[in-house]
Every structure is written in C-alpha cells, then in structure tokens.
Short mmCIF file of C-alpha atoms and ligand atoms in Angstrom, two decimals:
data_model
loop_
_atom_site.label_atom_id
_atom_site.label_comp_id
_atom_site.label_asym_id
_atom_site.label_seq_id
_atom_site.Cartn_x
_atom_site.Cartn_y
_atom_site.Cartn_z
CA MET A 94 -43.91 -47.57 -98.20
CA GLY A 95 -40.79 -45.70 -99.72
CA SER A 96 -42.72 -42.70 -97.83
CA VAL A 97 -39.98 -41.85 -95.45
CA ILE A 98 -37.66 -42.11 -98.33
CA ASP A 99 -39.06 -39.99 -100.85
CA SER A 100 -39.68 -37.48 -98.20
CA SER A 101 -35.78 -37.48 -97.11
CA THR A 102 -34.93 -37.00 -100.89
CA SER A 103 -37.15 -34.18 -100.73
CA LEU A 104 -36.29 -32.77 -97.85
CA LEU A 105 -32.68 -33.40 -98.89
CA ALA A 106 -33.41 -31.68 -102.60
CA ARG A 107 -34.40 -28.20 -101.21
CA HIS A 108 -31.53 -27.22 -98.89
CA THR A 109 -28.56 -26.28 -100.64
CA HIS A 110 -26.24 -25.37 -97.59
CA ASP A 111 -23.07 -28.58 -98.09
CA ILE A 112 -24.44 -31.40 -96.65
CA VAL A 113 -22.90 -34.82 -95.24
CA ARG A 114 -24.68 -37.77 -96.88
CA PHE A 115 -25.18 -40.79 -95.42
CA ALA A 116 -28.38 -41.65 -96.75
CA MET A 117 -28.02 -42.92 -100.67
CA GLY A 118 -27.06 -46.73 -101.22
CA ALA A 119 -25.42 -45.73 -104.26
CA PRO A 120 -21.92 -45.50 -105.75
CA SER A 121 -20.97 -41.95 -105.94
CA ASP A 122 -18.89 -41.03 -109.70
CA ASP A 123 -15.27 -41.20 -108.52
CA LEU A 124 -16.32 -45.00 -107.27
CA MET A 125 -17.66 -46.43 -111.13
CA PRO A 126 -15.57 -47.02 -113.54
CA VAL A 127 -16.51 -44.57 -115.73
CA GLU A 128 -14.15 -44.08 -118.09
CA LEU A 129 -14.29 -47.45 -118.44
CA LEU A 130 -17.85 -47.81 -119.17
CA ASP A 131 -17.37 -44.78 -121.97
CA ARG A 132 -15.71 -46.08 -123.79
CA PHE A 133 -16.75 -49.18 -124.34
CA ALA A 134 -20.26 -47.81 -124.77
CA ALA A 135 -19.07 -46.46 -127.68
CA ASN A 136 -17.74 -49.50 -129.45
CA PRO A 137 -20.12 -50.18 -132.85
CA VAL A 138 -21.39 -53.39 -132.37
CA PRO A 139 -24.59 -54.27 -135.66
CA GLY A 140 -27.88 -54.45 -133.99
CA LYS A 141 -26.68 -52.86 -130.32
CA TYR A 142 -29.82 -49.91 -130.92
CA THR A 143 -32.25 -52.82 -131.80
CA TYR A 144 -34.67 -55.13 -129.50
CA GLY A 145 -32.74 -57.67 -127.81
CA SER A 146 -33.88 -61.28 -126.53
CA THR A 147 -35.91 -61.38 -123.97
CA GLU A 148 -33.06 -63.28 -121.88
CA GLY A 149 -31.01 -61.06 -122.57
CA GLU A 150 -27.69 -61.06 -124.17
CA PRO A 151 -25.69 -64.55 -124.76
CA ASP A 152 -23.00 -62.86 -124.94
CA PHE A 153 -23.87 -61.36 -122.08
CA VAL A 154 -25.29 -63.98 -119.99
CA ASP A 155 -21.84 -65.40 -121.05
CA GLN A 156 -19.73 -63.11 -118.63
CA ILE A 157 -23.04 -63.69 -116.20
CA LEU A 158 -22.20 -68.03 -116.63
CA LYS A 159 -18.61 -66.99 -115.95
CA LEU A 160 -18.34 -64.28 -113.22
CA GLN A 161 -21.15 -66.75 -111.08
CA ALA A 162 -18.15 -69.49 -111.73
CA GLU A 163 -14.69 -67.12 -110.18
CA HIS A 164 -17.69 -67.11 -107.26
CA GLY A 165 -18.10 -71.53 -106.46
CA HIS A 166 -21.77 -71.21 -108.38
CA ALA A 167 -21.96 -73.79 -111.32
CA SER A 168 -24.79 -72.52 -112.93
CA ALA A 169 -25.89 -72.91 -117.00
CA PRO A 170 -27.56 -70.75 -119.35
CA ASP A 171 -31.25 -72.26 -118.67
CA ARG A 172 -31.10 -70.46 -115.30
CA VAL A 173 -29.40 -67.31 -116.67
CA THR A 174 -32.93 -64.21 -117.38
CA VAL A 175 -31.27 -61.20 -117.54
CA THR A 176 -33.20 -58.45 -115.56
CA THR A 177 -33.50 -54.12 -116.01
CA GLY A 178 -31.55 -54.06 -112.62
CA GLY A 179 -32.25 -55.83 -109.20
CA MET A 180 -35.66 -54.12 -108.45
CA GLN A 181 -37.10 -56.16 -111.94
CA GLY A 182 -35.73 -59.07 -110.44
CA LEU A 183 -37.94 -58.85 -107.25
CA ASP A 184 -40.55 -57.57 -109.17
CA LEU A 185 -40.22 -61.30 -111.06
CA ALA A 186 -40.48 -63.37 -107.87
CA CYS A 187 -43.45 -62.07 -106.54
CA LYS A 188 -44.97 -61.83 -109.17
CA LEU A 189 -44.42 -65.70 -110.34
CA PHE A 190 -44.68 -66.68 -106.28
CA VAL A 191 -46.77 -64.15 -104.60
CA ASP A 192 -50.74 -64.38 -104.64
CA PRO A 193 -53.27 -61.77 -102.46
CA GLY A 194 -52.83 -62.79 -99.49
CA ASP A 195 -49.76 -65.10 -99.26
CA LEU A 196 -48.19 -64.63 -96.04
CA VAL A 197 -43.04 -63.68 -96.82
CA ILE A 198 -40.63 -63.91 -94.65
CA VAL A 199 -38.56 -60.83 -94.19
CA GLU A 200 -35.68 -58.84 -92.22
CA GLY A 201 -36.36 -56.54 -89.95
CA PRO A 202 -35.14 -54.22 -91.13
CA THR A 203 -35.37 -54.69 -94.91
CA TYR A 204 -34.88 -53.30 -98.10
CA THR A 205 -37.91 -50.79 -98.32
CA ASN A 206 -38.51 -51.25 -102.05
CA GLY A 207 -38.22 -54.90 -100.87
CA ASN A 208 -41.33 -54.51 -99.06
CA ALA A 209 -43.27 -52.39 -100.95
CA THR A 210 -42.52 -55.49 -104.22
CA ALA A 211 -44.28 -58.07 -101.94
CA LEU A 212 -46.91 -55.29 -100.60
CA SER A 213 -47.84 -54.69 -104.15
CA TYR A 214 -48.46 -57.89 -105.51
CA GLY A 215 -50.53 -58.22 -102.08
CA ALA A 216 -48.31 -59.88 -99.80
CA GLN A 217 -48.97 -60.24 -96.07
CA LEU A 218 -45.58 -59.57 -94.23
CA LEU A 219 -44.27 -60.72 -91.49
CA GLU A 220 -41.36 -59.26 -89.58
CA ALA A 221 -38.62 -61.38 -88.67
CA PRO A 222 -35.54 -60.32 -86.46
CA LEU A 223 -32.43 -59.54 -87.61
CA ASP A 224 -28.87 -59.64 -85.30
CA GLU A 225 -25.51 -59.62 -86.17
CA ASN A 226 -25.62 -63.00 -87.66
CA GLY A 227 -28.34 -61.74 -90.06
CA LEU A 228 -32.15 -63.24 -89.98
CA VAL A 229 -32.40 -65.20 -86.67
CA VAL A 230 -33.71 -68.64 -88.50
CA GLU A 231 -34.64 -70.10 -85.46
CA VAL A 232 -36.76 -68.37 -84.39
CA LEU A 233 -38.50 -68.74 -87.29
CA PRO A 234 -40.72 -71.61 -85.84
CA GLU A 235 -42.57 -69.79 -84.42
CA LEU A 236 -43.40 -66.90 -85.23
CA VAL A 237 -44.54 -69.61 -88.07
CA ALA A 238 -46.35 -71.68 -85.40
CA ARG A 239 -47.81 -68.30 -83.76
CA GLY A 240 -49.63 -67.33 -86.81
CA GLY A 241 -51.19 -70.77 -87.61
CA ARG A 242 -49.73 -70.36 -91.35
CA THR A 243 -46.37 -71.65 -93.12
CA PRO A 244 -45.21 -68.74 -95.44
CA LYS A 245 -45.16 -69.04 -99.57
CA ALA A 246 -41.90 -66.85 -100.00
CA ILE A 247 -39.38 -65.52 -97.61
CA TYR A 248 -37.16 -62.98 -98.39
CA THR A 249 -33.41 -61.96 -97.29
CA ILE A 250 -30.40 -60.00 -98.60
CA PRO A 251 -27.22 -62.65 -97.15
CA ASN A 252 -24.74 -60.37 -97.41
CA PHE A 253 -24.28 -57.66 -96.08
CA GLN A 254 -27.03 -56.01 -95.42
CA ASN A 255 -29.63 -53.28 -96.78
CA PRO A 256 -29.97 -51.72 -93.72
CA SER A 257 -27.67 -53.30 -91.31
CA GLY A 258 -24.96 -54.49 -92.74
CA VAL A 259 -25.19 -58.03 -91.30
CA THR A 260 -24.15 -61.26 -92.87
CA LEU A 261 -26.89 -65.09 -92.94
CA SER A 262 -24.02 -67.16 -90.68
CA LEU A 263 -23.12 -70.38 -92.47
CA ALA A 264 -25.81 -72.61 -89.90
CA ARG A 265 -27.91 -70.61 -90.03
CA ARG A 266 -27.59 -70.21 -94.61
CA GLU A 267 -28.76 -74.22 -93.71
CA GLN A 268 -30.57 -74.16 -91.70
CA LEU A 269 -32.96 -71.44 -93.88
CA LEU A 270 -32.59 -73.76 -96.45
CA GLU A 271 -34.14 -76.84 -94.69
CA LEU A 272 -37.17 -74.46 -93.55
CA ALA A 273 -37.80 -73.35 -96.62
CA ALA A 274 -38.02 -77.57 -97.85
CA GLN A 275 -40.14 -78.17 -94.92
CA TRP A 276 -42.82 -75.51 -95.39
CA GLY A 277 -42.62 -75.73 -99.09
CA ALA A 278 -41.52 -71.84 -99.77
CA MET A 279 -38.94 -69.60 -101.98
CA ILE A 280 -36.38 -68.59 -100.74
CA ILE A 281 -35.68 -64.98 -102.33
CA ASP A 282 -31.67 -64.62 -102.10
CA ASP A 283 -31.14 -60.15 -102.95
CA ASP A 284 -27.54 -60.25 -102.99
CA PRO A 285 -26.24 -56.78 -104.69
CA TYR A 286 -23.77 -56.79 -102.39
CA GLY A 287 -21.94 -60.48 -102.00
CA LEU A 288 -18.89 -59.63 -103.98
CA LEU A 289 -18.41 -56.00 -101.87
CA ARG A 290 -16.89 -58.23 -99.54
CA PHE A 291 -13.41 -56.40 -97.89
CA GLU A 292 -13.01 -58.48 -94.79
CA ASN A 293 -13.30 -61.84 -93.58
CA SER A 294 -13.62 -64.72 -96.05
CA PRO A 295 -16.47 -64.90 -97.81
CA ILE A 296 -19.93 -67.67 -97.09
CA PRO A 297 -20.80 -69.40 -98.75
CA SER A 298 -24.53 -68.57 -101.00
CA LEU A 299 -27.45 -70.83 -100.68
CA ASN A 300 -26.29 -71.88 -104.63
CA GLU A 301 -23.42 -73.51 -103.06
CA ILE A 302 -24.69 -75.35 -100.35
CA ASP A 303 -27.50 -77.04 -102.18
CA PRO A 304 -26.98 -77.00 -105.75
CA GLY A 305 -29.78 -77.36 -108.12
CA ASN A 306 -31.77 -76.55 -105.19
CA PRO A 307 -35.17 -75.49 -106.76
CA ARG A 308 -36.22 -73.54 -104.04
CA ILE A 309 -34.23 -70.91 -104.42
CA PHE A 310 -34.46 -67.93 -106.36
CA SER A 311 -31.54 -65.86 -106.42
CA VAL A 312 -31.23 -61.82 -107.13
CA ARG A 313 -28.45 -60.72 -108.35
CA THR A 314 -27.24 -56.92 -109.68
CA LEU A 315 -24.99 -54.82 -110.55
CA SER A 316 -26.22 -51.47 -109.98
CA LYS A 317 -23.60 -51.11 -106.35
CA ILE A 318 -20.33 -52.98 -107.33
CA LEU A 319 -20.48 -51.01 -111.36
CA ALA A 320 -23.21 -48.18 -111.73
CA PRO A 321 -26.39 -48.64 -110.44
CA GLY A 322 -27.74 -46.57 -114.02
CA LEU A 323 -27.09 -49.31 -116.86
CA ARG A 324 -29.97 -51.04 -114.76
CA VAL A 325 -28.70 -54.93 -115.15
CA GLY A 326 -28.91 -57.89 -113.61
CA TRP A 327 -30.37 -61.03 -113.23
CA VAL A 328 -32.21 -63.88 -111.85
CA ASP A 329 -30.70 -67.60 -111.32
CA ALA A 330 -33.29 -69.75 -111.22
CA ASP A 331 -34.36 -73.15 -111.86
CA PRO A 332 -34.15 -74.15 -115.64
CA SER A 333 -38.47 -75.08 -114.69
CA LEU A 334 -39.20 -70.67 -114.37
CA HIS A 335 -37.39 -70.21 -117.38
CA PRO A 336 -40.39 -69.50 -119.24
CA LEU A 337 -42.37 -68.13 -117.73
CA LEU A 338 -39.40 -65.50 -116.41
CA ILE A 339 -39.81 -64.68 -119.74
CA ASN A 340 -43.23 -64.36 -120.16
CA ALA A 341 -43.53 -62.00 -116.93
CA LYS A 342 -40.49 -60.64 -118.37
CA GLN A 343 -41.65 -59.96 -122.38
CA ALA A 344 -44.74 -57.90 -120.42
CA MET A 345 -42.35 -55.80 -118.81
CA ASP A 346 -40.02 -54.08 -120.83
CA THR A 347 -40.15 -56.58 -124.02
CA CYS A 348 -35.34 -56.87 -122.78
CA THR A 349 -33.29 -55.20 -121.36
CA SER A 350 -31.44 -52.59 -122.39
CA VAL A 351 -28.67 -53.94 -125.56
CA PRO A 352 -26.66 -50.50 -124.96
CA ALA A 353 -25.80 -51.72 -121.81
CA GLN A 354 -25.56 -54.94 -121.78
CA ARG A 355 -23.51 -54.12 -124.71
CA THR A 356 -21.35 -51.57 -122.52
CA VAL A 357 -21.00 -54.30 -119.50
CA THR A 358 -20.07 -57.44 -121.59
CA ASP A 359 -17.33 -55.50 -122.87
CA PHE A 360 -15.57 -54.34 -119.96
CA LEU A 361 -16.37 -57.89 -118.30
CA ALA A 362 -14.76 -59.37 -121.28
CA GLY A 363 -11.54 -57.34 -120.52
CA GLY A 364 -10.96 -58.58 -117.36
CA HIS A 365 -12.11 -55.25 -115.83
CA LEU A 366 -14.37 -56.26 -112.91
CA GLN A 367 -10.99 -56.99 -110.00
CA PRO A 368 -8.91 -53.96 -110.54
CA HIS A 369 -12.22 -51.94 -110.57
CA LEU A 370 -13.17 -54.37 -107.18
CA ASP A 371 -9.95 -54.05 -106.17
CA ARG A 372 -9.47 -49.71 -106.05
CA VAL A 373 -13.19 -49.49 -104.23
CA LEU A 374 -13.20 -52.07 -101.96
CA SER A 375 -10.17 -51.38 -99.74
CA LEU A 376 -12.35 -47.27 -100.14
CA TYR A 377 -14.93 -49.12 -98.57
CA CYS A 378 -12.68 -50.21 -96.15
CA GLU A 379 -11.12 -47.41 -94.50
CA ARG A 380 -14.31 -45.53 -94.79
CA LYS A 381 -16.16 -48.29 -92.73
CA ASN A 382 -13.44 -48.03 -90.26
CA ALA A 383 -13.51 -44.44 -89.93
CA MET A 384 -16.91 -44.19 -89.65
CA ARG A 385 -17.07 -46.42 -86.32
CA VAL A 386 -14.34 -44.71 -84.72
CA ALA A 387 -16.29 -41.76 -85.53
CA LEU A 388 -19.26 -42.81 -83.97
CA ASP A 389 -18.06 -44.32 -81.13
CA ARG A 390 -15.53 -40.79 -80.75
CA HIS A 391 -19.01 -38.27 -81.12
CA PHE A 392 -21.28 -40.86 -78.85
CA GLY A 393 -19.12 -43.86 -76.80
CA ASP A 394 -21.81 -45.28 -75.49
CA ALA A 395 -24.81 -43.83 -76.77
CA VAL A 396 -24.82 -45.88 -79.54
CA ARG A 397 -24.58 -49.19 -80.91
CA ALA A 398 -23.19 -49.57 -84.94
CA THR A 399 -22.77 -52.95 -86.87
CA ASP A 400 -19.11 -54.25 -87.71
CA PRO A 401 -20.53 -55.38 -91.14
CA ASP A 402 -17.87 -57.42 -93.94
CA GLY A 403 -18.25 -55.46 -96.81
CA GLY A 404 -21.40 -54.01 -98.65
CA PHE A 405 -22.17 -49.91 -97.79
CA PHE A 406 -24.16 -49.79 -95.28
CA LEU A 407 -23.91 -49.20 -90.93
CA TRP A 408 -27.07 -49.24 -88.26
CA VAL A 409 -26.76 -47.04 -85.85
CA ALA A 410 -29.29 -47.80 -83.40
CA PHE A 411 -29.45 -45.14 -79.86
CA ALA A 412 -29.24 -46.54 -76.85
CA ASP A 413 -31.96 -44.48 -75.12
CA ALA A 414 -35.12 -45.45 -77.39
CA GLN A 415 -36.87 -41.84 -76.78
CA VAL A 416 -35.06 -40.58 -79.44
CA ASP A 417 -36.53 -40.62 -82.88
CA THR A 418 -35.07 -40.23 -86.33
CA ALA A 419 -37.13 -39.66 -88.23
CA ALA A 420 -37.75 -36.22 -86.08
CA LEU A 421 -34.17 -35.56 -85.54
CA PHE A 422 -34.52 -35.95 -89.75
CA GLU A 423 -35.13 -32.33 -90.49
CA PRO A 424 -32.86 -31.28 -87.39
CA ALA A 425 -30.02 -32.92 -88.27
CA LEU A 426 -29.94 -31.82 -92.53
CA ALA A 427 -29.82 -27.81 -91.09
CA GLU A 428 -27.16 -29.01 -89.51
CA GLY A 429 -25.49 -30.20 -92.47
CA VAL A 430 -26.30 -34.18 -92.03
CA ALA A 431 -28.25 -36.39 -94.19
CA TYR A 432 -29.64 -40.54 -93.09
CA ILE A 433 -32.14 -42.34 -93.70
CA PRO A 434 -34.48 -43.12 -90.69
CA GLY A 435 -35.03 -46.02 -88.88
CA PRO A 436 -39.05 -47.30 -89.53
CA ALA A 437 -38.18 -46.49 -93.13
CA PHE A 438 -37.04 -50.34 -93.66
CA SER A 439 -40.62 -51.32 -91.84
CA THR A 440 -43.89 -52.01 -92.06
CA ASN A 441 -44.70 -52.09 -88.57
CA GLY A 442 -43.52 -48.16 -87.97
CA ASN A 443 -40.31 -49.96 -86.19
CA PHE A 444 -36.66 -48.85 -85.17
CA HIS A 445 -37.76 -45.32 -84.15
CA ASP A 446 -34.48 -45.13 -82.71
CA ALA A 447 -31.76 -46.51 -85.41
CA LEU A 448 -30.87 -45.31 -88.44
CA ARG A 449 -28.69 -46.03 -91.56
CA LEU A 450 -25.80 -45.49 -92.74
CA CYS A 451 -24.30 -45.61 -96.05
CA PHE A 452 -20.35 -45.44 -95.34
CA ALA A 453 -18.98 -45.91 -98.89
CA THR A 454 -19.74 -42.47 -100.43
CA SER A 455 -17.54 -39.95 -98.30
CA THR A 456 -14.29 -40.09 -97.43
CA PRO A 457 -13.34 -40.58 -93.80
CA GLU A 458 -12.65 -36.55 -92.81
CA ARG A 459 -15.88 -36.23 -94.09
CA ILE A 460 -17.07 -39.05 -91.84
CA ASP A 461 -15.74 -37.90 -88.79
CA GLU A 462 -17.46 -34.20 -88.84
CA GLY A 463 -20.59 -35.53 -90.37
CA VAL A 464 -20.81 -38.10 -88.03
CA ALA A 465 -19.72 -34.56 -85.27
CA ARG A 466 -22.52 -33.29 -86.71
CA LEU A 467 -25.54 -35.53 -86.29
CA LYS A 468 -24.77 -35.69 -82.75
CA ALA A 469 -24.51 -31.73 -82.72
CA ALA A 470 -28.41 -32.20 -83.97
CA VAL A 471 -29.32 -35.16 -81.32
CA ASP A 472 -27.46 -32.65 -78.77
CA LYS A 473 -29.40 -29.47 -80.26
CA SER A 474 -33.22 -31.22 -81.49
CA GLY A 475 -34.05 -32.97 -78.06
CA ALA A 476 -35.48 -35.22 -80.92
CA GLN A 477 -37.70 -37.34 -78.15
CA ARG A 478 -40.80 -39.50 -78.39
N1 PMP B 555 -31.84 -55.00 -103.86
C1 PMP B 555 -32.13 -54.82 -102.53
C2 PMP B 555 -31.26 -54.98 -100.95
C3 PMP B 555 -30.58 -53.33 -102.50
O1 PMP B 555 -29.92 -52.46 -101.23
C4 PMP B 555 -31.40 -52.81 -103.91
C5 PMP B 555 -30.74 -51.35 -104.50
N2 PMP B 555 -30.52 -50.24 -102.63
C6 PMP B 555 -31.83 -53.80 -104.55
C7 PMP B 555 -32.22 -54.99 -104.74
C8 PMP B 555 -31.97 -53.33 -106.41
O2 PMP B 555 -31.58 -52.92 -107.94
P1 PMP B 555 -31.28 -52.46 -108.53
O3 PMP B 555 -30.53 -50.73 -108.15
O4 PMP B 555 -29.78 -52.60 -109.21
O5 PMP B 555 -32.95 -52.13 -109.74
#
C-alpha cells in the first residue's frame, strides 16, 4: 500500500529538469497564509512549549466549535478531540472500531492512506464504486449481501473526494445513514476539503442531516485549508467516545503540538480564515476550469474527466482501456509532467487506465503546458498493457 505514491515521489526527486507537478495534494507556499502564520507563531504565550492537554487546547477547541457552527454543525466540547492532522483521526477511528478481519467498505478509488490505515488494523476492504454523485450507495446492500456479512465501518470522503473530486449527493447521504443504522456500522466521514468549495451550493454534512447520530465519526484537518506542516486537525464524535479517544491519543503522541494549536487559534480568532479562503478559492476555481479546458483541447474524447465543485483533484479515465498509467509514469516524467497513477487508490489493482491530477497548485498556463506534455507522453510511449 502506498508504494505507487512512494515510488512516484522518489522517481520525481531524481529528476532535475522542469516538471509540471500535478501529483502532490498539498497547497504550495503561495497558497498558504505563510506571513500571518509566521506572525502568530511568534506571539509569546506562557506555557506554549510544555505539554498540552490530550483533548486539545481549550481556546483552539473553542475556535473549532465556532468554525463548525458557522458551517451548520452545532457541536460541543465533549465531542471534539484535537488530532495531529487528519491521519491521526483516521488512525483513531480504526483503532476504536476495526478489529482484525472486520469488513470495512471503502470507495473505489479512495485515499491511499485511508486504505492503508484500515489495513494496518487488519480490516478486510470491500471496494464500492463511485460515480459523479459520489459513492454509489444504492449498490451497497447487494455487495454486502453477496459478501455474506455486514460491515463494521464505511469509510467515505463526501466532499471533493480524493482522488476523484466527486461529491456525495444529499439523497445518498441520507441513504448511507439509513444503511449504517441498519448494519450497526460506523461511518468514518473524512472531510479535509469541504471548506474548499468554489462552485455550486454546499450539501448538508452527515452531522447536519442527522445531528447527534452516534454512528458518525467525523475526521477533519486544516492541512488543505491552511498548511499541512502544522499537523493540526480534529475528530468530532459522540461524547461517549471522548474518553476512549483521549486514552488512545495519549498512547500515540500525548498531545498535538501546542505551538501549532496556538498559532492556528490566533489565526482563526483574528478572522483571517474567510479572506484566505476567498483568495485561494478563486484561484482553485480558475485552475480547475483551466485543467478541464486543457484536457479537452489536448485529449478531446480520448479521456473522460470529472468536474469537481471544490478541492484539489480531478480524475481522468482514458477511453482506451489499454492505457497503463503506471507504465506511463516514467515517460511522463521524462516529458516533464507528474501525476499519480490510478492503481495507487485501490487495493485491488483497479484503475490502471485512470490517473489523478492536482489542479490546485499550478497556474493556468502551466496547467496547459502540463496537459500538453501528458498528451505527448501518451503519444510517444505507447504505454499499453
Ligand atoms: N484524508 C484525505 C482524504 C486526505 O486527502 C488527506 C491528506 N492527503 C488526509 C486525510 C490526511 O490529512 P493530514 O495531512 O492532515 O494528515
């Protein structure tokens, strides 16, 4: 697991020529509020460099509650546990709910490290299909019936999914809540990109649809919204889980970095989030559109691409199922463009004829150049199965 991304990253590091980088899903320096974060990081705060409380700094938890309330989810301090990024939230979810051999439904394709975390706790993954409205919830009963047992958890990325960019529709969110209740399954609701909507109206979150539902375990992070190096996120879950989460986190890292929490608290309390989002979202929107135009111009009907309303990623499937995007990776790098091959997002080796592109970090001109290079790589390499 993760090896396709790891080997892609090390291959990328070996190349010194100009490469258009569509691979990584992290905001570039110019998309992070670096100056403000630096300024707040320098604020003197007594006790800033000692251990903090495992559940999180109270002022930071207040800011999280305010942020969630502004986006329709009235939460409470005993529902929130601060985490060291979204990854720790996923790890905590699996630690609490996944025992060896348990069935976990995942989206196919899905976030590589989500799969890796569930597998590290011994989960058996059931990969369920996605379409332009997210996880195809309607087929879950049949898939589960065929497998002969019910899932312990369902892992979903409802907004601007990684890697596909698609968003789960309202009807499917409601249906997912019903199925989880029927099966007694937890829903691991991983939403790092939800605040990065640049088109159309928000869809109510699972928590907004069914407030207080104890089956919803929400994993959040500021990595994509502010800066991944801060390693600051949180989980929002039923209060009965709070002591378990605190115990589990205590044994992982005692507490999330106090200086990082202080810095983000001052950033949020100063009202800087919305202006930051306003700036980056208009760039992301322009870049998404530029990528769709470039794909159309250079590939036409040879590919089908998703059309995300937010987030970082767009998923490209080749019309010719013989194209092998893992084999194409090195020729594409030589041509000067990097992406993540589709099989990185499946434990079944699916999606050999698809790839993920991050549109967020390149200018429209570079996007056009990168897509042109991708086309040249396809034409030259004959990277077929
Ligand atoms: N979930 C998803 C869907 C992600 O895309 C990411 C980051 N790539 C994470 C979780 C992990 O977030 P963090 O970097 O904050 O650990």
